Tab-separated table of N, CA and C in Angstrom:
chain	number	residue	atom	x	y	z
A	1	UNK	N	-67.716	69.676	-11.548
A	1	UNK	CA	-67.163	68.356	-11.694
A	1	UNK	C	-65.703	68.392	-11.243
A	2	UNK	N	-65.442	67.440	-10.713
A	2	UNK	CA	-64.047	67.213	-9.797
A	2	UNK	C	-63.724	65.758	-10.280
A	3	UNK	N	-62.504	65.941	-11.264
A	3	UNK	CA	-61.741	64.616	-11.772
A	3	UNK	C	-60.505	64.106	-10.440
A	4	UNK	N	-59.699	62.897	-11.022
A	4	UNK	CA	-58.458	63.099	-9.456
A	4	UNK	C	-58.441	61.585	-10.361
A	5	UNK	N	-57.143	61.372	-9.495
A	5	UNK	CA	-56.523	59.883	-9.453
A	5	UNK	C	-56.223	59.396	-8.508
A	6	UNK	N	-56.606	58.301	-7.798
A	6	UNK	CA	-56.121	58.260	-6.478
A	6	UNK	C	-54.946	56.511	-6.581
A	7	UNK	N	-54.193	56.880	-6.316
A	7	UNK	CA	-52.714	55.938	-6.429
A	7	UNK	C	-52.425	55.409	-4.872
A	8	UNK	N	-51.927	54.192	-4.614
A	8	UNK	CA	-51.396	53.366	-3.677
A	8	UNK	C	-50.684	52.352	-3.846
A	9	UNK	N	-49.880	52.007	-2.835
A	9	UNK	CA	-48.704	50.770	-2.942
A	9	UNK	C	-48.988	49.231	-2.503
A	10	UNK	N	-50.507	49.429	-1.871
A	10	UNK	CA	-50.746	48.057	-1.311
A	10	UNK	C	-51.835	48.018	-1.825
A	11	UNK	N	-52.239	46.900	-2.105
A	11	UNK	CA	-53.344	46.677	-2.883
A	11	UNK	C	-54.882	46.583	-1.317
A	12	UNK	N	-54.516	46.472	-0.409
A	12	UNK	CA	-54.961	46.168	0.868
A	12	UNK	C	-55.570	47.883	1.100
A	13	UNK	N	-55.116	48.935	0.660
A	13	UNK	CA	-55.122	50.400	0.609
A	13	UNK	C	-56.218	50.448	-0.597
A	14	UNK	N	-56.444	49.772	-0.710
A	14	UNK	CA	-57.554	49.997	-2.011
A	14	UNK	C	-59.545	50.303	-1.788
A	15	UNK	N	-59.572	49.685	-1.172
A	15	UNK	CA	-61.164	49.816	-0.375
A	15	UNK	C	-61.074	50.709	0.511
A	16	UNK	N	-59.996	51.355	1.373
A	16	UNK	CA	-60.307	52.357	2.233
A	16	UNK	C	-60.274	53.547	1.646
A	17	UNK	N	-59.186	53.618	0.771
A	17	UNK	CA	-59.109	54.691	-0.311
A	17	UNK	C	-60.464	55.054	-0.676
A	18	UNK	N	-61.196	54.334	-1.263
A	18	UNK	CA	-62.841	54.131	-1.509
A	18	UNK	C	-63.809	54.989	-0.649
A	19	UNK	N	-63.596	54.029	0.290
A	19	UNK	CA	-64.572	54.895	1.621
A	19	UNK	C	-64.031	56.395	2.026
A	20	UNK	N	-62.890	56.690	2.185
A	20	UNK	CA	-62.511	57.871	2.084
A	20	UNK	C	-62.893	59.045	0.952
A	21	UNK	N	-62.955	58.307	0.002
A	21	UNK	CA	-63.345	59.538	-0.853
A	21	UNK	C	-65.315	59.358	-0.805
A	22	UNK	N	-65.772	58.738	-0.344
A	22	UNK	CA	-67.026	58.612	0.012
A	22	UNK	C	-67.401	59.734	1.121
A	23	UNK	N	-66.552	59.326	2.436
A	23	UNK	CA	-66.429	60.266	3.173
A	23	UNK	C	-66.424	61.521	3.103
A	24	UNK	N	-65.052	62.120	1.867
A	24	UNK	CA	-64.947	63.401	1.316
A	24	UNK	C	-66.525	63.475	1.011
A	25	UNK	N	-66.970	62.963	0.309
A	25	UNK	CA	-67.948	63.416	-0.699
A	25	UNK	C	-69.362	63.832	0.058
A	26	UNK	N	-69.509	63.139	1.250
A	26	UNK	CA	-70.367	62.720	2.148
A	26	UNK	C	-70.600	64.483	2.888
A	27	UNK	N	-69.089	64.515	3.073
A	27	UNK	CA	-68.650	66.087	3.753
A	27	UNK	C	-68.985	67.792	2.729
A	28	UNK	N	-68.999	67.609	1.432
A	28	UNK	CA	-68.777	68.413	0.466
A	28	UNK	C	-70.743	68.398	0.738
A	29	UNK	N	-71.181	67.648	0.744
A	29	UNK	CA	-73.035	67.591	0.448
A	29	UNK	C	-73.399	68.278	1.541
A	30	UNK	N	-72.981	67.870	2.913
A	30	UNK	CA	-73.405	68.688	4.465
A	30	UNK	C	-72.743	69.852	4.755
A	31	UNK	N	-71.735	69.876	3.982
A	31	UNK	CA	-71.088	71.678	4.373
A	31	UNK	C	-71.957	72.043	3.037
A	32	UNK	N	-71.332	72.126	2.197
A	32	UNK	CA	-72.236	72.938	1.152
A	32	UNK	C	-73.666	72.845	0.465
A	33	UNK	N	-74.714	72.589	1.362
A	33	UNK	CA	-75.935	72.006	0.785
A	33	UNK	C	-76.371	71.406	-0.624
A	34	UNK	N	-75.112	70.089	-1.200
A	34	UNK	CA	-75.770	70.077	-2.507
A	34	UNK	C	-75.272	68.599	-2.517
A	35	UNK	N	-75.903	68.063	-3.770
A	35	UNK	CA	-75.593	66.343	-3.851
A	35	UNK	C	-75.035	66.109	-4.529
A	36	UNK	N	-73.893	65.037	-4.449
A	36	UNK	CA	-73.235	64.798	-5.084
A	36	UNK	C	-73.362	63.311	-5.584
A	37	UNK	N	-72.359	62.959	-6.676
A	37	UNK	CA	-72.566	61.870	-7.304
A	37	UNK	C	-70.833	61.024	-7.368
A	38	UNK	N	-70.479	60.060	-6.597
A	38	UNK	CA	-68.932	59.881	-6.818
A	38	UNK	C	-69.004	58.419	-7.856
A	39	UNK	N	-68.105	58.717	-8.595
A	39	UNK	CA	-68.143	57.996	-10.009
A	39	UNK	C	-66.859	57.238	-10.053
A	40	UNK	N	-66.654	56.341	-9.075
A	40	UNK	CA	-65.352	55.700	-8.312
A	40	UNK	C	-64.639	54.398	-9.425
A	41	UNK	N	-63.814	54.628	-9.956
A	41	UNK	CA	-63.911	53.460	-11.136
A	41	UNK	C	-62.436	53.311	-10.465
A	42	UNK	N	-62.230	51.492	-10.233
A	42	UNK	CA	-61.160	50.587	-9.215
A	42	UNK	C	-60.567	50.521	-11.038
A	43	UNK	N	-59.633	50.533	-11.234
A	43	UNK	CA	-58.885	50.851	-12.730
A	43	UNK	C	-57.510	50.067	-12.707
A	44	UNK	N	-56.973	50.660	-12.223
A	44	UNK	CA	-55.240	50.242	-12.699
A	44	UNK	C	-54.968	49.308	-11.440
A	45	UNK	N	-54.191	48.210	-11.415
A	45	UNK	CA	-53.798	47.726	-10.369
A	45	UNK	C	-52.337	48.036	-9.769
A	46	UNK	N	-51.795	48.048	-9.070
A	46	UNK	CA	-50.727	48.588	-7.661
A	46	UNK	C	-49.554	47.827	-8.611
A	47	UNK	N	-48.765	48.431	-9.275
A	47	UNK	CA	-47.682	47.835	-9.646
A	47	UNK	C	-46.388	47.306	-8.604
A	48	UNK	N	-46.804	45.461	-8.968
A	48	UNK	CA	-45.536	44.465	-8.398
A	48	UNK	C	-44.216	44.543	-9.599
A	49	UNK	N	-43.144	44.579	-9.266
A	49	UNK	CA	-41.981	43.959	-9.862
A	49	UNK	C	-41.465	43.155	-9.166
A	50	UNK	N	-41.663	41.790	-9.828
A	50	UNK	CA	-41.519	40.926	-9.392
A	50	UNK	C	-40.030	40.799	-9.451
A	51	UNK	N	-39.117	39.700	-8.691
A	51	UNK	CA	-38.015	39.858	-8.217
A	51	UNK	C	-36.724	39.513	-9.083
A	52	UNK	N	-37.361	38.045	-9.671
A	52	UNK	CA	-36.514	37.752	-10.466
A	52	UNK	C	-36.560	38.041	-11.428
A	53	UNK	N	-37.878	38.973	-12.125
A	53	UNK	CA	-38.102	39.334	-13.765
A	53	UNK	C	-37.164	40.636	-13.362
A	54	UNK	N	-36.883	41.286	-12.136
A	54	UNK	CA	-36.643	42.311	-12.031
A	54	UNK	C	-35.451	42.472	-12.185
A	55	UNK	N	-34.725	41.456	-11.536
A	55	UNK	CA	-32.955	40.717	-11.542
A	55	UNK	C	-32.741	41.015	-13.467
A	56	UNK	N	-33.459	39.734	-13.846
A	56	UNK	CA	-33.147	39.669	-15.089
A	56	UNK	C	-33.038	41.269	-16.173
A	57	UNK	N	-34.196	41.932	-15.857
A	57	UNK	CA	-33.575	42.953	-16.718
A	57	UNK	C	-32.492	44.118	-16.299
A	58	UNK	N	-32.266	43.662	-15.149
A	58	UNK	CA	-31.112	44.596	-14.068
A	58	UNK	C	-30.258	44.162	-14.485
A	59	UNK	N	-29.754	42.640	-15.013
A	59	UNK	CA	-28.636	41.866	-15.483
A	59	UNK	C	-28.498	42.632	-16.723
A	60	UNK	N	-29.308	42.411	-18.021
A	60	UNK	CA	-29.351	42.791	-19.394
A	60	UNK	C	-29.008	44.290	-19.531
A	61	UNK	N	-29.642	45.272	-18.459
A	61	UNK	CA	-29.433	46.510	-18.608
A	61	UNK	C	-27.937	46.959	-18.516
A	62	UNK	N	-27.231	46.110	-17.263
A	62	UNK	CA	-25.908	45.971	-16.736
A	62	UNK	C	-24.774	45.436	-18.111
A	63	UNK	N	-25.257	44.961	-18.608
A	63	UNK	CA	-24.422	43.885	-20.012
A	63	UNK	C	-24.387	44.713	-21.272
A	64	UNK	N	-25.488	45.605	-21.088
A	64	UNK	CA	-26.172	46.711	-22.025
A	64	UNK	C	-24.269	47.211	-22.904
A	65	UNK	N	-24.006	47.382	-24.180
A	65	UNK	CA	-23.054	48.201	-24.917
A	65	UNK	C	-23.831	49.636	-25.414
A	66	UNK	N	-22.899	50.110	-25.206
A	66	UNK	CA	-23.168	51.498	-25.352
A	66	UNK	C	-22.488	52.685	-24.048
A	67	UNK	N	-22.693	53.825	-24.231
A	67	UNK	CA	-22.860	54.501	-23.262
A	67	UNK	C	-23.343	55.172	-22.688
A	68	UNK	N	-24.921	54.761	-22.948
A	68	UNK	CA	-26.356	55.693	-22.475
A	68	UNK	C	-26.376	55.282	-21.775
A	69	UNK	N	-26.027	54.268	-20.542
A	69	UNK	CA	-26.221	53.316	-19.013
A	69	UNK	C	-25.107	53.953	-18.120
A	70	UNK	N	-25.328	54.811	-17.382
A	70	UNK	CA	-24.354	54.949	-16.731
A	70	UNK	C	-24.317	53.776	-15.293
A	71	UNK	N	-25.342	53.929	-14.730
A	71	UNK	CA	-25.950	52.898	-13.687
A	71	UNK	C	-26.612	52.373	-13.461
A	72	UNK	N	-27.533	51.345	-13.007
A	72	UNK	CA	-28.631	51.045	-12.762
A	72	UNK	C	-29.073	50.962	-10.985
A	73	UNK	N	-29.979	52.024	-10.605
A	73	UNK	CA	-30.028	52.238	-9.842
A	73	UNK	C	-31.591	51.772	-8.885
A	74	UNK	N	-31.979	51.381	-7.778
A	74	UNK	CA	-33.113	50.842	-6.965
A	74	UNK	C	-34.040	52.153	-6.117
A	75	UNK	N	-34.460	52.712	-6.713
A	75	UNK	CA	-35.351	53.765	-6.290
A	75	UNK	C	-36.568	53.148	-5.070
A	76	UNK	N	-37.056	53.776	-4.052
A	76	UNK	CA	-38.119	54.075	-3.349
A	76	UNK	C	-39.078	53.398	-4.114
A	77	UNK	N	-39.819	53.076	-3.246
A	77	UNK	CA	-41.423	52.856	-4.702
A	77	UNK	C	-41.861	54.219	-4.101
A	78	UNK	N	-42.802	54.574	-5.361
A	78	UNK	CA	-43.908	55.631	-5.719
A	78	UNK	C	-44.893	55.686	-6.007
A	79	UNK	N	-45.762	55.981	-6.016
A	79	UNK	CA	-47.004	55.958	-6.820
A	79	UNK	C	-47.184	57.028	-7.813
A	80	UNK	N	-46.646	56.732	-9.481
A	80	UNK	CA	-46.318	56.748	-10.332
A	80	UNK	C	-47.880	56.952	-11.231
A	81	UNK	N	-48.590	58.148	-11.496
A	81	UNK	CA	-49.687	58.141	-12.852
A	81	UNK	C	-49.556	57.930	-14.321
A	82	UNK	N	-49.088	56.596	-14.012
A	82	UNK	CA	-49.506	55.768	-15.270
A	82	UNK	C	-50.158	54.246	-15.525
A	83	UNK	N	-49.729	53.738	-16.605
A	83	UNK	CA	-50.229	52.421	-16.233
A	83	UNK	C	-49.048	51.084	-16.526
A	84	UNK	N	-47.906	51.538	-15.756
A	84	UNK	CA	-47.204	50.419	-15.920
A	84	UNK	C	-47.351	49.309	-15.085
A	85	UNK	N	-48.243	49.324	-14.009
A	85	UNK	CA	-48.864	48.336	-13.956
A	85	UNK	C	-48.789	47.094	-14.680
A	86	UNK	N	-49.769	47.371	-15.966
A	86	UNK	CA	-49.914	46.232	-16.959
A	86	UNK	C	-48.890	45.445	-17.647
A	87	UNK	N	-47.664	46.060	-17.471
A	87	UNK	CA	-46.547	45.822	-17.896
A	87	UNK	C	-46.381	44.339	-17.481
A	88	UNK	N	-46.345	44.132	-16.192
A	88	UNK	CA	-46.235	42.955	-15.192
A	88	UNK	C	-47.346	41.454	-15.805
A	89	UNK	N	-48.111	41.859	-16.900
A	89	UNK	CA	-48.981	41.264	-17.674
A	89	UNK	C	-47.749	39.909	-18.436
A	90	UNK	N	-46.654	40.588	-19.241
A	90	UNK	CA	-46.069	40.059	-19.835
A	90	UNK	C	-45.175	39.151	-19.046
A	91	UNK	N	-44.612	37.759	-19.750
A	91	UNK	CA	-44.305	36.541	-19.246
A	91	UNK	C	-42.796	36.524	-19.259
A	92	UNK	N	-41.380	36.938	-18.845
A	92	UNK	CA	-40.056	37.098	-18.832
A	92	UNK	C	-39.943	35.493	-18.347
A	93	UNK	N	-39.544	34.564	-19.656
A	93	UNK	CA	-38.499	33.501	-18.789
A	93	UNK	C	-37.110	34.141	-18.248
């Protein structure tokens, strides 16, 4: 048995991802004479931060007292194994 996570930034990357690991799997049965079973579960969705929810807590973090903030800084996107995803669920006026 072979577990994995497979992560992407476009949600458009999502069905080929699919067929690809079909492919893999397709390849693992004809090289190594045996059958396999792929157990493909579409799970977490492609985390958006949206722009202005994104502003807003960039503002609050910035206003933040204390001195655990040194900066607030705009990183690369990644594809990140977790599920903050769902985060984007919640409603920021």
């Amino acid at each position: 048995m072979l577990r994995g996570t497979v992560r992407y930034l476009d949600e458009d990357n999502e069905e080929p991802a699919y067929e690809a690991m079909k492919k893999i799997t397709r390849g693992i049965e004809t090289s190594s004479d045996v059958e396999c079973t792929l157990d493909y579960l579409y799970d977490y969705p492609v985390t958006y931060n949206h722009p202005r929810k994104t502003q807003h807590v960039e503002d609050t973090l910035k206003k933040s007292v204390g001195s655990y903030i040194d900066e607030v800084i705009h990183s690369k996107p990644f594809s990140g194994s977790e599920d903050f995803s769902y985060y984007n669920l919640f409603n920021f006026n």
